[in-house]
N, CA, C and O atoms as a MOPAC input file, in Angstrom:
PM7 MOZYME 1SCF
protein

 N     36.45200 1    20.34500 1   -66.41500 1
 C     36.07400 1    21.33900 1   -65.57600 1
 C     37.70100 1    22.00100 1   -65.43400 1
 O     38.70000 1    21.28200 1   -65.44200 1
 N     37.73900 1    23.39100 1   -65.31600 1
 C     39.09400 1    24.19400 1   -65.50200 1
 C     38.94300 1    25.06500 1   -64.24500 1
 O     37.86500 1    25.31500 1   -63.70600 1
 N     40.30700 1    25.55500 1   -63.78700 1
 C     40.55400 1    26.62900 1   -62.76100 1
 C     40.61700 1    28.06600 1   -63.52900 1
 O     41.45800 1    28.30200 1   -64.39600 1
 N     39.78200 1    28.84900 1   -63.17300 1
 C     40.20100 1    30.39400 1   -63.96800 1
 C     40.26700 1    31.16600 1   -62.82800 1
 O     39.29000 1    31.51000 1   -62.16300 1
 N     41.50400 1    31.45900 1   -62.58400 1
 C     41.61700 1    32.59300 1   -61.01100 1
 C     41.33100 1    33.66200 1   -61.71100 1
 O     41.32100 1    33.86800 1   -62.92400 1
 N     41.09200 1    34.34100 1   -60.76800 1
 C     40.20400 1    35.55100 1   -60.56600 1
 C     41.41900 1    36.95000 1   -61.03700 1
 O     42.47300 1    36.78000 1   -60.42400 1
 N     41.45200 1    38.03400 1   -61.82400 1
 C     42.08800 1    38.57900 1   -62.03200 1
 C     43.18400 1    38.17800 1   -62.99300 1
 O     44.05000 1    39.01400 1   -63.25000 1
 N     43.22700 1    37.05600 1   -63.51300 1
 C     44.03400 1    36.71100 1   -64.24600 1
 C     43.79700 1    36.73100 1   -66.07300 1
 O     42.79700 1    36.29400 1   -66.64400 1
 N     44.84400 1    37.27400 1   -66.65300 1
 C     44.58600 1    37.24500 1   -68.04900 1
 C     44.02500 1    35.59400 1   -68.48600 1
 O     43.29900 1    35.61700 1   -69.47900 1
 N     44.16200 1    34.77200 1   -68.13800 1
 C     43.60000 1    33.54600 1   -68.38600 1
 C     41.97300 1    33.44400 1   -68.78500 1
 O     41.40500 1    32.77900 1   -69.65100 1
 N     41.54800 1    34.23700 1   -67.94600 1
 C     40.28800 1    34.26500 1   -68.09400 1
 C     39.74000 1    34.54000 1   -69.06700 1
 O     38.84500 1    33.81000 1   -69.49300 1
 N     40.08500 1    35.58200 1   -69.65600 1
 C     39.53000 1    36.22100 1   -71.05200 1
 C     40.19000 1    35.14300 1   -72.04500 1
 O     39.48500 1    34.69100 1   -72.94600 1
 N     41.31000 1    34.78600 1   -71.93000 1
 C     41.77900 1    33.88500 1   -72.95100 1
 C     40.82100 1    32.46100 1   -73.08200 1
 O     40.37200 1    31.93400 1   -74.10000 1
 N     40.69600 1    32.06900 1   -71.70500 1
 C     39.70800 1    30.89100 1   -71.75700 1
 C     38.74200 1    30.70100 1   -72.10000 1
 O     38.43700 1    29.62100 1   -72.60500 1
 N     37.61900 1    32.03800 1   -71.89100 1
 C     36.34100 1    32.31200 1   -72.04000 1
 C     36.16500 1    32.46000 1   -73.83500 1
 O     35.07700 1    32.56500 1   -74.40100 1
 N     37.16200 1    32.44400 1   -74.34200 1
 C     37.19300 1    32.51000 1   -75.73700 1
 C     37.24600 1    31.25400 1   -76.27700 1
 O     36.90800 1    31.07800 1   -77.44700 1
 N     37.68400 1    30.21500 1   -75.47000 1
 C     37.93300 1    28.79500 1   -75.71000 1
 C     36.83100 1    27.83800 1   -75.25800 1
 O     36.97700 1    26.69400 1   -75.68800 1
 N     35.80200 1    28.04100 1   -74.51600 1
 C     34.76000 1    27.76000 1   -74.20700 1
 C     34.17800 1    26.62700 1   -75.37600 1
 O     33.59400 1    27.09600 1   -76.35300 1
 N     34.30300 1    25.50200 1   -75.29100 1
 C     33.79300 1    24.24500 1   -76.10100 1
 C     32.57700 1    24.18200 1   -76.11900 1
 O     31.90000 1    24.53800 1   -75.15500 1
 N     32.11700 1    23.75700 1   -77.12600 1
 C     30.32800 1    23.50200 1   -77.33100 1
 C     29.81800 1    22.77300 1   -76.15000 1
 O     30.50800 1    21.95100 1   -75.54600 1
 N     28.90000 1    23.00500 1   -75.90400 1
 C     28.51400 1    21.91900 1   -74.34800 1
 C     29.00300 1    22.70800 1   -73.00300 1
 O     28.48700 1    22.60100 1   -71.89000 1
 N     30.18600 1    23.57600 1   -73.38300 1
 C     30.34300 1    24.01500 1   -71.66700 1
 C     29.88200 1    25.19000 1   -71.21700 1
 O     29.57900 1    26.08500 1   -72.00600 1
 N     29.81100 1    25.28100 1   -70.33500 1
 C     29.06700 1    26.58600 1   -69.33600 1
 C     30.40100 1    26.88600 1   -68.38600 1
 O     31.17600 1    26.12500 1   -67.80600 1
 N     30.32800 1    28.23900 1   -68.47900 1
 C     31.45800 1    28.88000 1   -67.71200 1
 C     30.70800 1    29.41100 1   -66.11300 1
 O     29.80900 1    30.24400 1   -66.23000 1
 N     31.01400 1    29.01200 1   -64.87700 1
 C     30.52500 1    29.25600 1   -63.94500 1
 C     31.31900 1    29.89200 1   -63.16400 1
 O     32.47800 1    29.48100 1   -63.21900 1
 N     31.05800 1    31.05600 1   -62.19200 1
 C     31.83200 1    31.51200 1   -61.40000 1
 C     31.47400 1    31.34300 1   -59.83200 1
 O     30.47100 1    31.95400 1   -59.46200 1
 N     32.08500 1    30.68300 1   -58.99100 1
 C     31.64000 1    30.09900 1   -58.14800 1
 C     33.03400 1    30.39200 1   -56.83200 1
 O     34.24200 1    30.17800 1   -56.93300 1
 N     31.99600 1    31.10800 1   -55.33800 1
 C     33.15700 1    30.70900 1   -54.43500 1
 C     33.84900 1    29.51400 1   -53.97900 1
 O     33.29000 1    28.43300 1   -54.17000 1
 N     34.98700 1    29.54700 1   -53.40400 1
 C     34.95800 1    28.30000 1   -52.54400 1
 C     34.10600 1    27.36400 1   -51.76700 1
 O     34.03100 1    26.14000 1   -51.87300 1
 N     33.54100 1    28.08900 1   -51.04600 1
 C     32.49000 1    27.78900 1   -50.28300 1
 C     30.97300 1    27.43100 1   -51.36900 1
 O     30.04700 1    26.72700 1   -50.96600 1
 N     30.99200 1    27.83400 1   -52.22800 1
 C     29.78100 1    27.56000 1   -53.13900 1
 C     30.33800 1    26.35400 1   -53.83800 1
 O     29.53700 1    25.46900 1   -54.13800 1
 N     31.64600 1    26.19900 1   -54.14500 1
 C     31.96800 1    24.86200 1   -55.08000 1
 C     31.89300 1    23.58200 1   -53.95100 1
 O     31.45400 1    22.47900 1   -54.27500 1
 N     32.34500 1    23.86600 1   -52.69200 1
 C     32.26300 1    23.04000 1   -51.80100 1
 C     30.70700 1    22.62400 1   -51.62000 1
 O     30.37500 1    21.45100 1   -51.78900 1
 N     29.92700 1    23.44700 1   -51.33100 1
 C     28.53000 1    23.09900 1   -51.29700 1
 C     27.99400 1    22.25300 1   -52.34300 1
 O     27.28300 1    21.29800 1   -52.02900 1
 N     28.29900 1    22.54200 1   -53.72600 1
 C     28.35700 1    21.68900 1   -54.77700 1
 C     28.48600 1    20.52300 1   -54.65100 1
 O     27.62400 1    19.67800 1   -54.89300 1
 N     30.12300 1    20.24800 1   -54.06000 1
 C     30.78900 1    19.09500 1   -54.10400 1
 C     29.84600 1    18.06000 1   -52.82300 1
 O     29.67600 1    16.84200 1   -52.87800 1
 N     29.49700 1    18.73600 1   -52.05600 1
 C     28.81900 1    18.07800 1   -50.90500 1
 C     27.30900 1    17.76000 1   -51.39800 1
 O     26.83100 1    16.71800 1   -50.94800 1
 N     26.51000 1    18.52000 1   -52.25600 1
 C     25.69000 1    18.01100 1   -53.14200 1
 C     25.51500 1    16.48100 1   -53.63900 1
 O     24.62400 1    15.64800 1   -53.47500 1
 N     26.77000 1    16.47600 1   -54.32700 1
 C     26.87100 1    15.20000 1   -55.29400 1
 C     27.37300 1    14.18500 1   -54.33300 1
 O     26.92000 1    13.04400 1   -54.41600 1
 N     28.32400 1    14.49700 1   -53.36400 1
 C     28.38300 1    13.42800 1   -52.10700 1
 C     27.27600 1    12.79200 1   -51.60000 1
 O     26.96700 1    11.60100 1   -51.62500 1
 N     26.74500 1    13.71100 1   -51.15700 1
 C     25.03000 1    13.22600 1   -50.49000 1
 C     23.99900 1    12.24400 1   -51.44500 1
 O     23.27800 1    11.26800 1   -51.23500 1
 N     24.33600 1    13.02400 1   -52.52400 1
 C     23.36700 1    12.20800 1   -53.52700 1
 C     23.83400 1    10.80200 1   -53.82900 1
 O     23.02400 1     9.87600 1   -53.78300 1
 N     24.94700 1    10.62600 1   -54.09800 1
 C     25.91000 1     9.31600 1   -54.19100 1
 C     25.49500 1     8.31400 1   -52.94000 1
 O     25.21700 1     7.12400 1   -53.09200 1
 N     25.50300 1     8.93900 1   -51.81600 1
 C     25.23700 1     8.03600 1   -50.59900 1
 C     23.60000 1     8.03100 1   -50.63500 1
 O     22.95000 1     7.01000 1   -50.40900 1
 N     23.11300 1     9.08400 1   -50.89300 1
 C     21.75900 1     8.58700 1   -50.36000 1
 C     20.70500 1     8.05400 1   -51.45000 1
 O     19.82300 1     7.30700 1   -51.02800 1
 N     20.72100 1     8.30900 1   -52.53300 1
 C     19.92900 1     7.79400 1   -53.67900 1
 C     20.28600 1     6.39500 1   -54.10900 1
 O     21.47600 1     6.08400 1   -54.08000 1
 N     19.63100 1     5.75400 1   -54.39700 1
 C     19.67000 1     4.14900 1   -54.43600 1
 C     19.86100 1     3.82300 1   -56.08000 1
 O     19.08100 1     4.36100 1   -56.86600 1
 N     20.90500 1     2.94100 1   -56.56900 1
 C     21.02900 1     2.78600 1   -58.00700 1
 C     20.22200 1     2.72100 1   -59.25300 1
 O     20.45100 1     3.10500 1   -60.40000 1
 N     18.94600 1     1.96700 1   -58.55000 1
 C     18.05100 1     1.54800 1   -59.27600 1
 C     17.10400 1     3.40100 1   -59.99300 1
 O     16.39700 1     3.57300 1   -60.98600 1
 N     17.55200 1     4.34900 1   -58.96400 1
 C     16.69500 1     5.49400 1   -59.67400 1
 C     17.92100 1     6.75800 1   -59.84700 1
 O     17.65700 1     7.88700 1   -60.26000 1
 N     19.23700 1     6.31000 1   -59.45300 1
 C     20.12600 1     7.28700 1   -59.61800 1
 C     20.26900 1     8.18300 1   -60.87400 1
 O     20.33700 1     9.41200 1   -60.84900 1
 N     20.30900 1     7.31300 1   -62.09800 1
 C     20.45400 1     8.19600 1   -63.11300 1
 C     19.21800 1     8.98100 1   -63.70600 1
 O     19.29000 1    10.00600 1   -64.38300 1
 N     17.84800 1     8.18200 1   -63.25300 1
 C     16.39300 1     8.89800 1   -63.82900 1
 C     16.58400 1     9.92200 1   -62.74600 1
 O     16.02300 1    10.94100 1   -63.15000 1
 N     16.97800 1    10.08200 1   -61.85700 1
 C     17.00900 1    11.17000 1   -60.76200 1
 C     17.82300 1    12.20300 1   -61.02900 1
 O     17.53300 1    13.38800 1   -60.86700 1
 N     19.12000 1    11.65500 1   -61.55000 1
 C     19.58900 1    13.12700 1   -61.56900 1
 C     20.43900 1    13.30600 1   -63.18500 1
 O     21.36400 1    14.05300 1   -63.50500 1
 N     19.89300 1    12.57500 1   -63.75000 1
 C     20.60900 1    12.53500 1   -65.31600 1
 C     21.80400 1    11.89800 1   -65.42500 1
 O     22.00000 1    11.88900 1   -66.64000 1
 N     22.53400 1    11.47000 1   -65.00600 1
 C     24.00200 1    11.17100 1   -65.04200 1
 C     24.15300 1     9.64500 1   -64.19800 1
 O     23.45200 1     9.25600 1   -63.26400 1
 N     25.17800 1     9.01400 1   -64.78600 1
 C     25.26100 1     8.03100 1   -64.10200 1
 C     26.05600 1     7.88900 1   -62.87300 1
 O     26.90600 1     8.77500 1   -62.78100 1
 N     26.04300 1     6.95900 1   -61.79400 1
 C     26.91000 1     7.22500 1   -60.78100 1
 C     28.34400 1     7.66000 1   -60.79300 1
 O     28.90000 1     8.52500 1   -60.11600 1
 N     28.89800 1     6.71900 1   -61.88500 1
 C     30.45500 1     6.98800 1   -62.60100 1
 C     30.61200 1     8.10800 1   -62.67900 1
 O     31.48200 1     8.64400 1   -61.99400 1
 N     29.66000 1     8.97800 1   -63.71700 1
 C     29.92800 1    10.48000 1   -64.28200 1
 C     29.67000 1    11.26200 1   -62.95900 1
 O     30.35200 1    12.28500 1   -62.90600 1
 N     28.84000 1    11.04800 1   -61.83600 1
 C     28.81600 1    11.99900 1   -60.70500 1
 C     29.82800 1    11.97600 1   -60.13800 1
 O     30.37000 1    13.04700 1   -59.86500 1
 N     30.44000 1    10.70900 1   -59.75900 1
 C     31.88400 1    10.11500 1   -59.13800 1
 C     33.04100 1    10.82200 1   -59.78100 1
 O     33.98800 1    11.17400 1   -59.07800 1
 N     33.02600 1    11.05400 1   -61.08400 1
 C     34.11600 1    11.81400 1   -61.79300 1
 C     33.94700 1    13.24600 1   -61.64300 1
 O     34.92500 1    13.95000 1   -61.39500 1
 N     32.78000 1    13.73600 1   -61.77400 1
 C     32.47000 1    15.18200 1   -61.49300 1
 C     32.82000 1    15.28300 1   -60.20300 1
 O     33.88700 1    15.89400 1   -60.13900 1
 N     32.38100 1    14.93800 1   -59.03200 1
 C     33.10000 1    14.80500 1   -57.64700 1
 C     34.44100 1    15.27500 1   -57.35500 1
 O     34.92500 1    16.21500 1   -56.72400 1
 N     35.01300 1    13.97400 1   -58.25300 1
 C     36.77100 1    14.15000 1   -57.94300 1
 C     37.12700 1    15.03400 1   -58.57000 1
 O     38.08400 1    15.62500 1   -58.07100 1
 N     36.67100 1    15.51800 1   -59.74500 1
 C     37.05600 1    17.03900 1   -60.21700 1
 C     37.14800 1    17.81300 1   -59.28200 1
 O     38.25100 1    17.99300 1   -58.76600 1
 N     36.05000 1    18.45200 1   -58.83100 1
 C     35.55900 1    19.23000 1   -58.02300 1
 C     36.42800 1    19.13100 1   -56.72600 1
 O     37.02800 1    20.15200 1   -56.38900 1
 N     36.52200 1    18.27900 1   -56.15300 1
 C     37.47100 1    17.94900 1   -54.92400 1
 C     39.07700 1    18.28700 1   -55.30800 1
 O     39.80100 1    18.67900 1   -54.39400 1
 N     39.62000 1    18.13500 1   -56.64000 1
 C     40.86800 1    18.43300 1   -56.97700 1
 C     41.03300 1    19.81300 1   -57.13100 1
 O     42.13200 1    20.29500 1   -56.85700 1
 N     39.97900 1    20.64400 1   -57.58700 1
 C     40.00000 1    21.71100 1   -57.75600 1
 C     39.93700 1    22.51300 1   -56.49000 1
 O     40.64500 1    23.51000 1   -56.35200 1
 N     39.12300 1    22.11100 1   -55.58100 1
 C     39.09700 1    22.86400 1   -54.27000 1
 C     40.54000 1    22.44900 1   -53.68900 1
 O     41.07500 1    23.35400 1   -53.04900 1
 N     41.20900 1    21.34900 1   -53.78300 1
 C     42.24800 1    20.98800 1   -53.09500 1
 C     43.49600 1    22.02800 1   -53.78800 1
 O     44.44400 1    22.43800 1   -53.11800 1
 N     43.28300 1    22.36800 1   -55.31000 1
 C     44.13500 1    23.20300 1   -55.67500 1
 C     44.49900 1    24.53900 1   -55.31900 1
 O     45.52800 1    25.15200 1   -55.60200 1
 N     43.51300 1    24.89600 1   -54.66400 1
 C     43.50700 1    26.34700 1   -54.17700 1
 C     44.11600 1    26.41200 1   -52.46600 1
 O     43.80200 1    25.81800 1   -51.43400 1
 N     45.08500 1    27.41100 1   -52.80100 1
 C     46.18300 1    27.53000 1   -52.05800 1
 C     45.27300 1    28.01100 1   -50.40400 1
 O     44.34100 1    28.76100 1   -50.69500 1
 N     45.33700 1    27.79700 1   -49.11500 1
 C     44.60900 1    28.39800 1   -48.18700 1
 C     44.86800 1    29.66400 1   -48.22800 1
 O     43.99300 1    30.31700 1   -47.65900 1
 N     45.65500 1    30.24200 1   -48.63800 1
 C     45.73200 1    31.69500 1   -48.43800 1
 C     45.07000 1    32.40500 1   -49.24500 1
 O     44.68400 1    33.55000 1   -49.00800 1
 N     44.83600 1    31.61800 1   -50.53200 1
 C     43.56500 1    32.34100 1   -51.41100 1
 C     42.44100 1    32.27600 1   -51.29800 1
 O     41.72900 1    32.86800 1   -52.11000 1
 N     41.85400 1    31.49300 1   -50.19200 1
 C     40.39900 1    31.44900 1   -49.58400 1
 C     40.41500 1    32.67500 1   -48.96800 1
 O     41.36700 1    33.26300 1   -48.45400 1
 N     38.86100 1    33.11700 1   -49.10700 1
 C     38.49300 1    34.43000 1   -48.48800 1
 C     37.83500 1    33.69200 1   -47.11100 1
 O     37.12600 1    32.69300 1   -46.98700 1
 N     38.46900 1    34.76700 1   -46.01700 1
 C     37.86000 1    34.32300 1   -44.59100 1
 C     36.58800 1    35.20300 1   -44.07600 1
 O     36.05300 1    34.94100 1   -42.99800 1

């Protein structure tokens, strides 16, 4: 998971470097927070025995994705968040 800042030359450069298996998605901060909330809710509510069958990833992988997402959200300065 990487951060691509809007209006940055990095976006064009990084898009050329998308690895096999990667997908580039543009989300607002609120959309990313919703995504993180969905993962958190899944971790809390889905039982161990059915977790990887229903979500296609292990609990550990889901926690890793959630942690990356939280780190991305935390790295965005408050003055850059839309109001």
